[in-house]
XYZ file of C-alpha atoms in Angstrom:
265
model
C -10.902 -56.357 -11.164
C -13.677 -58.584 -9.862
C -16.174 -59.814 -12.443
C -19.706 -58.883 -11.408
C -21.177 -60.637 -14.409
C -19.881 -61.561 -17.842
C -19.850 -58.003 -19.136
C -19.935 -55.518 -16.262
C -16.829 -55.184 -14.121
C -16.464 -53.326 -10.852
C -13.493 -52.195 -8.813
C -13.730 -50.427 -5.466
C -10.646 -48.420 -4.508
C -11.112 -46.498 -1.275
C -14.332 -44.480 -1.493
C -14.643 -44.720 -5.302
C -16.207 -47.582 -7.263
C -15.467 -47.885 -10.979
C -17.967 -49.730 -13.166
C -16.555 -50.819 -16.523
C -18.744 -51.602 -19.544
C -16.943 -54.603 -20.995
C -18.059 -55.982 -24.344
C -15.011 -55.186 -26.488
C -15.934 -57.341 -29.487
C -19.021 -55.124 -29.929
C -17.321 -51.856 -28.939
C -18.909 -52.192 -25.500
C -22.489 -52.289 -26.751
C -24.897 -52.893 -23.874
C -26.604 -56.272 -24.141
C -30.035 -56.890 -22.575
C -28.329 -58.834 -19.779
C -26.041 -55.877 -19.063
C -28.964 -53.445 -18.943
C -30.803 -55.791 -16.556
C -27.739 -56.192 -14.347
C -26.928 -52.506 -13.941
C -29.757 -51.511 -11.540
C -28.916 -54.334 -9.138
C -25.245 -53.436 -9.224
C -26.119 -49.823 -8.460
C -28.322 -50.964 -5.571
C -25.308 -52.775 -4.096
C -23.060 -49.740 -4.460
C -25.733 -47.439 -3.042
C -26.017 -49.664 0.023
C -22.246 -49.839 0.586
C -21.356 -47.097 3.105
C -17.697 -47.212 2.050
C -18.531 -46.125 -1.502
C -18.845 -42.361 -1.835
C -18.765 -41.937 -5.640
C -19.038 -44.048 -8.782
C -17.149 -43.748 -12.071
C -18.710 -45.293 -15.184
C -16.384 -46.035 -18.083
C -15.776 -48.479 -20.934
C -13.090 -51.058 -21.642
C -10.349 -50.820 -24.248
C -10.624 -47.163 -25.176
C -14.348 -47.078 -25.990
C -17.105 -45.887 -23.666
C -20.123 -47.582 -25.261
C -21.181 -47.799 -28.900
C -24.868 -48.192 -28.058
C -27.390 -50.889 -27.282
C -27.088 -54.384 -28.714
C -30.121 -54.610 -31.013
C -30.144 -58.387 -31.269
C -33.491 -58.563 -29.434
C -35.173 -55.960 -31.613
C -38.691 -57.370 -31.216
C -38.453 -57.123 -27.440
C -37.119 -53.573 -27.725
C -39.967 -52.499 -29.994
C -42.556 -54.096 -27.724
C -41.171 -52.520 -24.544
C -40.870 -48.920 -25.761
C -40.153 -46.589 -22.847
C -40.517 -49.520 -20.427
C -37.390 -51.172 -21.824
C -34.606 -52.539 -19.656
C -32.376 -49.759 -21.029
C -34.674 -47.005 -19.760
C -35.032 -48.732 -16.381
C -31.244 -48.913 -16.066
C -30.852 -45.278 -17.088
C -33.466 -44.137 -14.574
C -31.776 -46.103 -11.792
C -28.427 -44.514 -12.662
C -29.962 -41.033 -12.679
C -31.562 -41.679 -9.265
C -28.346 -43.014 -7.705
C -27.879 -41.161 -4.417
C -24.113 -40.727 -4.678
C -22.140 -38.647 -7.201
C -21.525 -40.330 -10.552
C -18.887 -39.482 -13.155
C -18.769 -40.766 -16.735
C -15.172 -41.115 -17.944
C -15.529 -41.156 -21.721
C -13.109 -42.338 -24.398
C -13.922 -43.138 -28.004
C -17.512 -43.841 -29.033
C -20.308 -42.656 -26.753
C -23.292 -43.349 -28.974
C -26.974 -44.190 -28.515
C -27.241 -46.255 -25.347
C -23.776 -45.070 -24.367
C -24.896 -41.460 -24.555
C -27.990 -42.487 -22.612
C -25.809 -43.739 -19.752
C -23.396 -40.796 -19.847
C -26.208 -38.249 -19.679
C -27.676 -40.053 -16.651
C -24.418 -39.417 -14.749
C -23.847 -36.246 -12.737
C -20.592 -35.298 -14.451
C -19.030 -36.208 -17.787
C -15.274 -35.931 -18.374
C -14.129 -36.816 -21.878
C -10.908 -37.585 -23.683
C -10.273 -35.551 -26.821
C -10.862 -38.663 -28.945
C -14.450 -39.060 -27.711
C -17.306 -38.977 -30.216
C -20.980 -38.566 -29.359
C -24.129 -39.402 -31.274
C -27.790 -40.333 -30.948
C -28.623 -42.471 -34.022
C -32.238 -43.763 -33.729
C -33.274 -41.886 -36.890
C -30.736 -43.991 -38.793
C -32.588 -47.095 -37.605
C -36.230 -46.043 -37.615
C -36.452 -46.039 -33.821
C -37.851 -43.495 -31.365
C -35.341 -42.442 -28.715
C -36.917 -42.978 -25.273
C -38.876 -39.990 -24.003
C -37.246 -39.939 -20.525
C -33.821 -39.985 -22.169
C -34.761 -37.268 -24.639
C -36.093 -35.006 -21.885
C -32.960 -35.526 -19.793
C -30.809 -34.636 -22.791
C -32.890 -31.494 -23.445
C -32.382 -30.357 -19.855
C -28.647 -30.786 -20.306
C -27.966 -29.194 -23.696
C -31.205 -27.533 -24.819
C -33.771 -28.360 -27.506
C -31.856 -27.111 -30.538
C -28.816 -29.299 -29.929
C -31.019 -32.305 -29.147
C -32.950 -31.800 -32.385
C -29.706 -31.685 -34.333
C -28.470 -34.896 -32.705
C -31.789 -36.712 -33.160
C -32.700 -35.408 -36.617
C -29.307 -36.014 -38.247
C -27.849 -38.909 -36.284
C -24.464 -37.274 -36.862
C -21.526 -37.790 -34.556
C -20.036 -34.735 -32.866
C -16.499 -34.497 -31.554
C -15.438 -33.805 -27.982
C -14.802 -30.117 -28.647
C -18.339 -29.525 -29.845
C -19.714 -31.658 -27.008
C -17.924 -29.337 -24.578
C -19.250 -26.201 -26.278
C -22.878 -27.354 -26.142
C -22.625 -28.579 -22.555
C -22.824 -32.296 -23.218
C -19.552 -32.803 -21.306
C -17.960 -30.817 -18.498
C -14.294 -31.197 -19.410
C -12.192 -32.416 -22.341
C -8.510 -33.303 -22.058
C -5.910 -35.486 -23.767
C -6.695 -39.183 -23.477
C -3.494 -39.853 -21.524
C -4.661 -37.528 -18.756
C -8.250 -38.725 -18.433
C -7.778 -41.188 -15.581
C -5.711 -38.740 -13.541
C -8.295 -35.989 -13.927
C -11.177 -38.293 -13.028
C -9.168 -39.303 -9.971
C -8.693 -35.653 -8.999
C -12.403 -34.908 -9.340
C -13.549 -37.951 -7.380
C -10.930 -37.283 -4.690
C -12.258 -33.745 -4.311
C -15.883 -34.888 -4.177
C -15.259 -37.640 -1.624
C -13.250 -35.279 0.618
C -16.158 -32.853 0.916
C -19.099 -32.982 3.299
C -21.208 -35.990 2.362
C -24.234 -34.173 3.737
C -23.605 -31.144 1.502
C -22.987 -33.237 -1.612
C -25.989 -35.530 -1.125
C -28.340 -32.623 -0.420
C -27.001 -30.670 -3.399
C -27.592 -33.607 -5.738
C -31.200 -33.987 -4.585
C -31.898 -30.256 -4.913
C -30.223 -29.842 -8.321
C -32.063 -32.894 -9.650
C -35.413 -31.506 -8.455
C -36.071 -34.351 -6.018
C -36.240 -32.238 -2.840
C -39.470 -30.449 -1.935
C -39.688 -27.756 0.768
C -40.123 -30.305 3.552
C -37.122 -32.252 2.355
C -34.973 -29.129 2.171
C -36.009 -28.244 5.726
C -35.022 -31.789 6.744
C -31.582 -31.282 5.232
C -31.085 -28.027 7.152
C -32.122 -29.892 10.294
C -29.447 -32.492 9.543
C -26.836 -29.720 9.368
C -27.860 -28.424 12.792
C -28.129 -31.837 14.445
C -24.958 -33.361 13.019
C -22.444 -30.630 13.774
C -21.294 -30.853 10.145
C -20.989 -27.104 9.609
C -19.292 -26.514 12.964
C -16.625 -29.070 12.050
C -16.170 -27.539 8.595
C -15.711 -24.034 9.992
C -13.414 -25.226 12.782
C -11.243 -27.135 10.312
C -10.977 -24.081 8.066
C -9.988 -21.865 11.014
C -7.453 -24.398 12.246
C -6.072 -25.017 8.742
C -6.583 -28.781 8.896
C -8.597 -31.280 6.865
C -12.159 -31.581 8.180
C -13.468 -34.776 9.738
C -17.126 -34.485 8.859
C -19.351 -36.455 11.248
C -22.524 -36.955 9.189
C -23.423 -40.266 7.637
C -26.694 -41.183 5.932
C -29.375 -42.594 8.207
C -30.557 -46.083 7.355
C -34.154 -44.897 7.051
C -35.726 -41.497 6.689
C -39.082 -39.767 7.194
C -41.789 -40.477 4.646
C -40.507 -43.932 3.710
C -37.835 -42.470 1.485
C -35.428 -45.283 2.296
C -31.708 -44.776 2.668
C -30.145 -41.562 1.417
C -27.126 -43.351 0.136
Protein backbone atom coordinates (compact mmCIF):
# COMPACT_ATOMS: atom_id res chain seq x y z
CA UNK A 1 0.00 0.00 0.00
CA UNK A 2 1.08 3.57 -0.69
CA UNK A 3 0.81 5.98 2.23
CA UNK A 4 -1.30 8.98 1.27
CA UNK A 5 -0.75 10.60 4.64
CA UNK A 6 0.11 9.32 8.09
CA UNK A 7 -3.28 7.74 8.70
CA UNK A 8 -5.14 7.24 5.42
CA UNK A 9 -3.88 4.56 3.06
CA UNK A 10 -4.94 3.95 -0.51
CA UNK A 11 -4.46 1.07 -2.91
CA UNK A 12 -5.67 1.05 -6.51
CA UNK A 13 -6.10 -2.42 -8.02
CA UNK A 14 -7.56 -2.30 -11.51
CA UNK A 15 -10.71 -0.17 -11.47
CA UNK A 16 -11.17 -0.30 -7.67
CA UNK A 17 -9.50 1.97 -5.11
CA UNK A 18 -9.47 0.92 -1.46
CA UNK A 19 -9.13 3.62 1.18
CA UNK A 20 -8.06 2.31 4.59
CA UNK A 21 -8.67 4.21 7.84
CA UNK A 22 -5.44 3.53 9.70
CA UNK A 23 -5.13 4.64 13.31
CA UNK A 24 -4.93 1.26 15.07
CA UNK A 25 -3.79 2.54 18.47
CA UNK A 26 -7.11 4.44 18.69
CA UNK A 27 -9.23 1.76 17.00
CA UNK A 28 -9.07 3.80 13.80
CA UNK A 29 -10.61 6.94 15.27
CA UNK A 30 -10.61 9.75 12.72
CA UNK A 31 -8.29 12.58 13.71
CA UNK A 32 -8.89 16.16 12.51
CA UNK A 33 -6.04 15.72 10.02
CA UNK A 34 -7.68 12.58 8.63
CA UNK A 35 -11.04 14.33 8.24
CA UNK A 36 -9.32 17.23 6.46
CA UNK A 37 -7.40 14.88 4.17
CA UNK A 38 -10.34 12.77 3.03
CA UNK A 39 -12.04 15.29 0.68
CA UNK A 40 -8.80 15.93 -1.21
CA UNK A 41 -8.14 12.22 -1.53
CA UNK A 42 -11.65 11.73 -2.89
CA UNK A 43 -11.09 14.56 -5.37
CA UNK A 44 -8.02 12.71 -6.67
CA UNK A 45 -9.91 9.43 -7.02
CA UNK A 46 -12.86 11.17 -8.67
CA UNK A 47 -10.52 12.70 -11.24
CA UNK A 48 -8.76 9.40 -12.00
CA UNK A 49 -10.52 7.86 -15.04
CA UNK A 50 -9.09 4.43 -14.22
CA UNK A 51 -10.92 4.30 -10.89
CA UNK A 52 -14.50 3.09 -11.24
CA UNK A 53 -15.40 2.34 -7.59
CA UNK A 54 -14.06 2.99 -4.10
CA UNK A 55 -14.04 0.71 -1.05
CA UNK A 56 -13.73 2.32 2.39
CA UNK A 57 -12.54 0.10 5.22
CA UNK A 58 -10.50 0.11 8.43
CA UNK A 59 -7.19 -1.44 9.43
CA UNK A 60 -6.68 -4.38 11.77
CA UNK A 61 -10.22 -5.66 12.01
CA UNK A 62 -11.92 -2.41 13.03
CA UNK A 63 -13.77 -0.04 10.71
CA UNK A 64 -13.69 3.16 12.78
CA UNK A 65 -14.45 3.72 16.46
CA UNK A 66 -15.46 7.35 15.94
CA UNK A 67 -13.92 10.80 15.84
CA UNK A 68 -10.85 11.68 17.88
CA UNK A 69 -12.20 14.23 20.37
CA UNK A 70 -8.84 15.68 21.32
CA UNK A 71 -9.76 19.05 19.77
CA UNK A 72 -13.11 19.29 21.53
CA UNK A 73 -13.19 23.09 21.63
CA UNK A 74 -12.78 23.28 17.87
CA UNK A 75 -15.49 20.66 17.40
CA UNK A 76 -17.93 22.54 19.61
CA UNK A 77 -17.21 25.82 17.85
CA UNK A 78 -17.61 24.37 14.35
CA UNK A 79 -20.92 22.55 14.85
CA UNK A 80 -22.31 21.38 11.52
CA UNK A 81 -19.46 23.16 9.71
CA UNK A 82 -16.91 20.76 11.19
CA UNK A 83 -14.24 19.04 9.14
CA UNK A 84 -16.05 15.74 9.82
CA UNK A 85 -19.28 16.95 8.21
CA UNK A 86 -17.38 18.39 5.24
CA UNK A 87 -15.64 15.04 4.73
CA UNK A 88 -18.91 13.15 5.03
CA UNK A 89 -20.63 15.43 2.52
CA UNK A 90 -17.77 15.01 0.05
CA UNK A 91 -17.99 11.23 0.39
CA UNK A 92 -21.75 11.28 -0.14
CA UNK A 93 -21.32 13.44 -3.26
CA UNK A 94 -18.59 11.23 -4.75
CA UNK A 95 -19.60 10.53 -8.35
CA UNK A 96 -18.51 6.89 -8.42
CA UNK A 97 -19.96 3.95 -6.46
CA UNK A 98 -18.68 3.59 -2.90
CA UNK A 99 -18.76 0.51 -0.67
CA UNK A 100 -18.07 0.42 3.07
CA UNK A 101 -16.48 -2.89 4.09
CA UNK A 102 -17.13 -3.05 7.82
CA UNK A 103 -15.47 -5.16 10.51
CA UNK A 104 -15.60 -4.58 14.25
CA UNK A 105 -16.56 -1.17 15.62
CA UNK A 106 -18.43 1.23 13.34
CA UNK A 107 -19.33 3.92 15.84
CA UNK A 108 -19.99 7.67 15.78
CA UNK A 109 -17.77 9.13 13.08
CA UNK A 110 -17.30 5.64 11.67
CA UNK A 111 -21.04 5.24 11.26
CA UNK A 112 -21.08 8.72 9.74
CA UNK A 113 -18.66 7.59 7.03
CA UNK A 114 -20.36 4.24 6.42
CA UNK A 115 -23.77 5.85 5.97
CA UNK A 116 -22.29 8.29 3.43
CA UNK A 117 -21.28 5.32 1.23
CA UNK A 118 -23.62 3.84 -1.36
CA UNK A 119 -23.41 0.28 -0.07
CA UNK A 120 -22.44 -1.24 3.27
CA UNK A 121 -21.26 -4.85 3.56
CA UNK A 122 -20.51 -6.02 7.08
CA UNK A 123 -18.78 -8.91 8.79
CA UNK A 124 -20.81 -10.69 11.45
CA UNK A 125 -18.55 -9.23 14.15
CA UNK A 126 -19.46 -5.64 13.24
CA UNK A 127 -21.05 -3.39 15.86
CA UNK A 128 -22.77 -0.09 15.18
CA UNK A 129 -23.57 2.86 17.42
CA UNK A 130 -24.15 6.60 17.50
CA UNK A 131 -23.00 7.78 20.97
CA UNK A 132 -23.25 11.62 21.15
CA UNK A 133 -25.82 11.42 23.97
CA UNK A 134 -23.17 9.66 26.06
CA UNK A 135 -20.94 12.71 25.59
CA UNK A 136 -23.36 15.62 25.64
CA UNK A 137 -22.91 16.33 21.94
CA UNK A 138 -25.41 16.95 19.14
CA UNK A 139 -24.97 14.61 16.19
CA UNK A 140 -24.62 16.71 13.02
CA UNK A 141 -27.93 17.51 11.34
CA UNK A 142 -26.81 16.47 7.82
CA UNK A 143 -25.63 13.14 9.22
CA UNK A 144 -28.82 12.62 11.20
CA UNK A 145 -31.00 13.33 8.16
CA UNK A 146 -28.97 10.95 6.00
CA UNK A 147 -29.34 8.24 8.64
CA UNK A 148 -33.11 8.84 8.83
CA UNK A 149 -33.41 8.41 5.07
CA UNK A 150 -31.58 5.11 5.35
CA UNK A 151 -33.24 3.42 8.34
CA UNK A 152 -36.21 5.59 9.34
CA UNK A 153 -36.89 7.90 12.29
CA UNK A 154 -37.68 5.26 14.91
CA UNK A 155 -34.39 3.41 14.52
CA UNK A 156 -32.45 6.69 14.45
CA UNK A 157 -34.15 7.83 17.66
CA UNK A 158 -33.23 4.56 19.34
CA UNK A 159 -29.60 4.89 18.26
CA UNK A 160 -29.36 8.56 19.26
CA UNK A 161 -31.40 8.43 22.46
CA UNK A 162 -29.73 5.35 23.96
CA UNK A 163 -26.24 5.40 22.48
CA UNK A 164 -26.43 1.60 22.52
CA UNK A 165 -24.45 -0.58 20.17
CA UNK A 166 -26.36 -2.89 17.85
CA UNK A 167 -24.96 -6.04 16.29
CA UNK A 168 -24.64 -6.80 12.59
CA UNK A 169 -27.81 -8.89 12.52
CA UNK A 170 -29.95 -6.05 13.81
CA UNK A 171 -28.16 -3.60 11.51
CA UNK A 172 -29.19 -5.80 8.58
CA UNK A 173 -32.80 -6.03 9.75
CA UNK A 174 -33.20 -2.26 10.07
CA UNK A 175 -31.48 -1.54 6.76
CA UNK A 176 -28.29 -0.01 8.11
CA UNK A 177 -26.24 -2.55 6.12
CA UNK A 178 -26.99 -4.39 2.90
CA UNK A 179 -25.30 -7.71 3.63
CA UNK A 180 -23.77 -9.55 6.59
CA UNK A 181 -21.44 -12.53 6.25
CA UNK A 182 -18.67 -14.29 8.16
CA UNK A 183 -15.60 -12.11 8.61
CA UNK A 184 -13.43 -14.51 6.62
CA UNK A 185 -15.60 -13.98 3.55
CA UNK A 186 -15.92 -10.19 3.68
CA UNK A 187 -13.09 -9.30 1.31
CA UNK A 188 -14.17 -11.86 -1.27
CA UNK A 189 -17.75 -10.61 -1.24
CA UNK A 190 -16.70 -6.97 -1.51
CA UNK A 191 -14.54 -8.01 -4.45
CA UNK A 192 -17.50 -9.72 -6.11
CA UNK A 193 -19.72 -6.67 -5.68
CA UNK A 194 -17.15 -4.19 -6.96
CA UNK A 195 -16.31 -6.48 -9.89
CA UNK A 196 -19.99 -6.58 -10.83
CA UNK A 197 -20.40 -2.81 -10.52
CA UNK A 198 -17.29 -1.98 -12.55
CA UNK A 199 -18.29 -4.43 -15.32
CA UNK A 200 -21.61 -2.67 -15.87
CA UNK A 201 -22.33 0.38 -18.00
CA UNK A 202 -20.60 3.34 -16.38
CA UNK A 203 -23.26 5.58 -17.88
CA UNK A 204 -26.07 3.54 -16.29
CA UNK A 205 -24.38 3.37 -12.89
CA UNK A 206 -23.45 7.06 -12.75
CA UNK A 207 -26.92 8.18 -13.83
CA UNK A 208 -28.58 5.81 -11.35
CA UNK A 209 -26.50 7.17 -8.48
CA UNK A 210 -27.45 10.77 -9.31
CA UNK A 211 -31.15 9.92 -9.63
CA UNK A 212 -31.34 7.78 -6.48
CA UNK A 213 -29.51 10.46 -4.49
CA UNK A 214 -31.95 13.14 -5.70
CA UNK A 215 -29.29 15.16 -7.52
CA UNK A 216 -30.80 14.92 -11.02
CA UNK A 217 -33.59 17.30 -12.03
CA UNK A 218 -35.72 16.82 -15.17
CA UNK A 219 -33.19 18.57 -17.40
CA UNK A 220 -30.40 16.42 -16.05
CA UNK A 221 -32.38 13.23 -16.59
CA UNK A 222 -33.08 14.31 -20.17
CA UNK A 223 -29.33 14.91 -20.58
CA UNK A 224 -28.62 11.37 -19.41
CA UNK A 225 -31.08 9.92 -21.93
CA UNK A 226 -29.36 12.00 -24.60
CA UNK A 227 -26.04 10.46 -23.55
CA UNK A 228 -27.52 6.99 -24.06
CA UNK A 229 -28.61 7.88 -27.59
CA UNK A 230 -25.39 9.66 -28.56
CA UNK A 231 -22.94 7.16 -27.08
CA UNK A 232 -24.29 3.91 -28.49
CA UNK A 233 -24.15 2.47 -24.97
CA UNK A 234 -27.49 0.67 -25.16
CA UNK A 235 -26.85 -0.66 -28.66
CA UNK A 236 -23.60 -2.23 -27.46
CA UNK A 237 -25.30 -3.69 -24.39
CA UNK A 238 -28.08 -5.28 -26.44
CA UNK A 239 -25.67 -6.55 -29.10
CA UNK A 240 -23.43 -8.12 -26.46
CA UNK A 241 -26.41 -9.84 -24.85
CA UNK A 242 -27.59 -11.21 -28.21
CA UNK A 243 -24.10 -12.38 -29.11
CA UNK A 244 -23.49 -13.87 -25.65
CA UNK A 245 -20.27 -11.93 -25.07
CA UNK A 246 -19.12 -9.39 -22.48
CA UNK A 247 -20.09 -5.85 -23.49
CA UNK A 248 -17.51 -3.22 -24.34
CA UNK A 249 -19.37 -0.10 -23.30
CA UNK A 250 -18.14 3.00 -25.13
CA UNK A 251 -19.27 5.82 -22.82
CA UNK A 252 -16.87 7.71 -20.62
CA UNK A 253 -17.60 10.83 -18.57
CA UNK A 254 -17.08 14.12 -20.37
CA UNK A 255 -14.53 16.43 -18.81
CA UNK A 256 -17.09 19.22 -18.50
CA UNK A 257 -20.85 19.29 -18.67
CA UNK A 258 -23.70 21.76 -19.28
CA UNK A 259 -24.51 24.16 -16.47
CA UNK A 260 -21.01 24.20 -15.00
CA UNK A 261 -21.58 20.90 -13.26
CA UNK A 262 -17.95 19.90 -13.68
CA UNK A 263 -16.85 16.36 -14.38
CA UNK A 264 -19.31 13.52 -13.85
CA UNK A 265 -16.66 11.29 -12.46
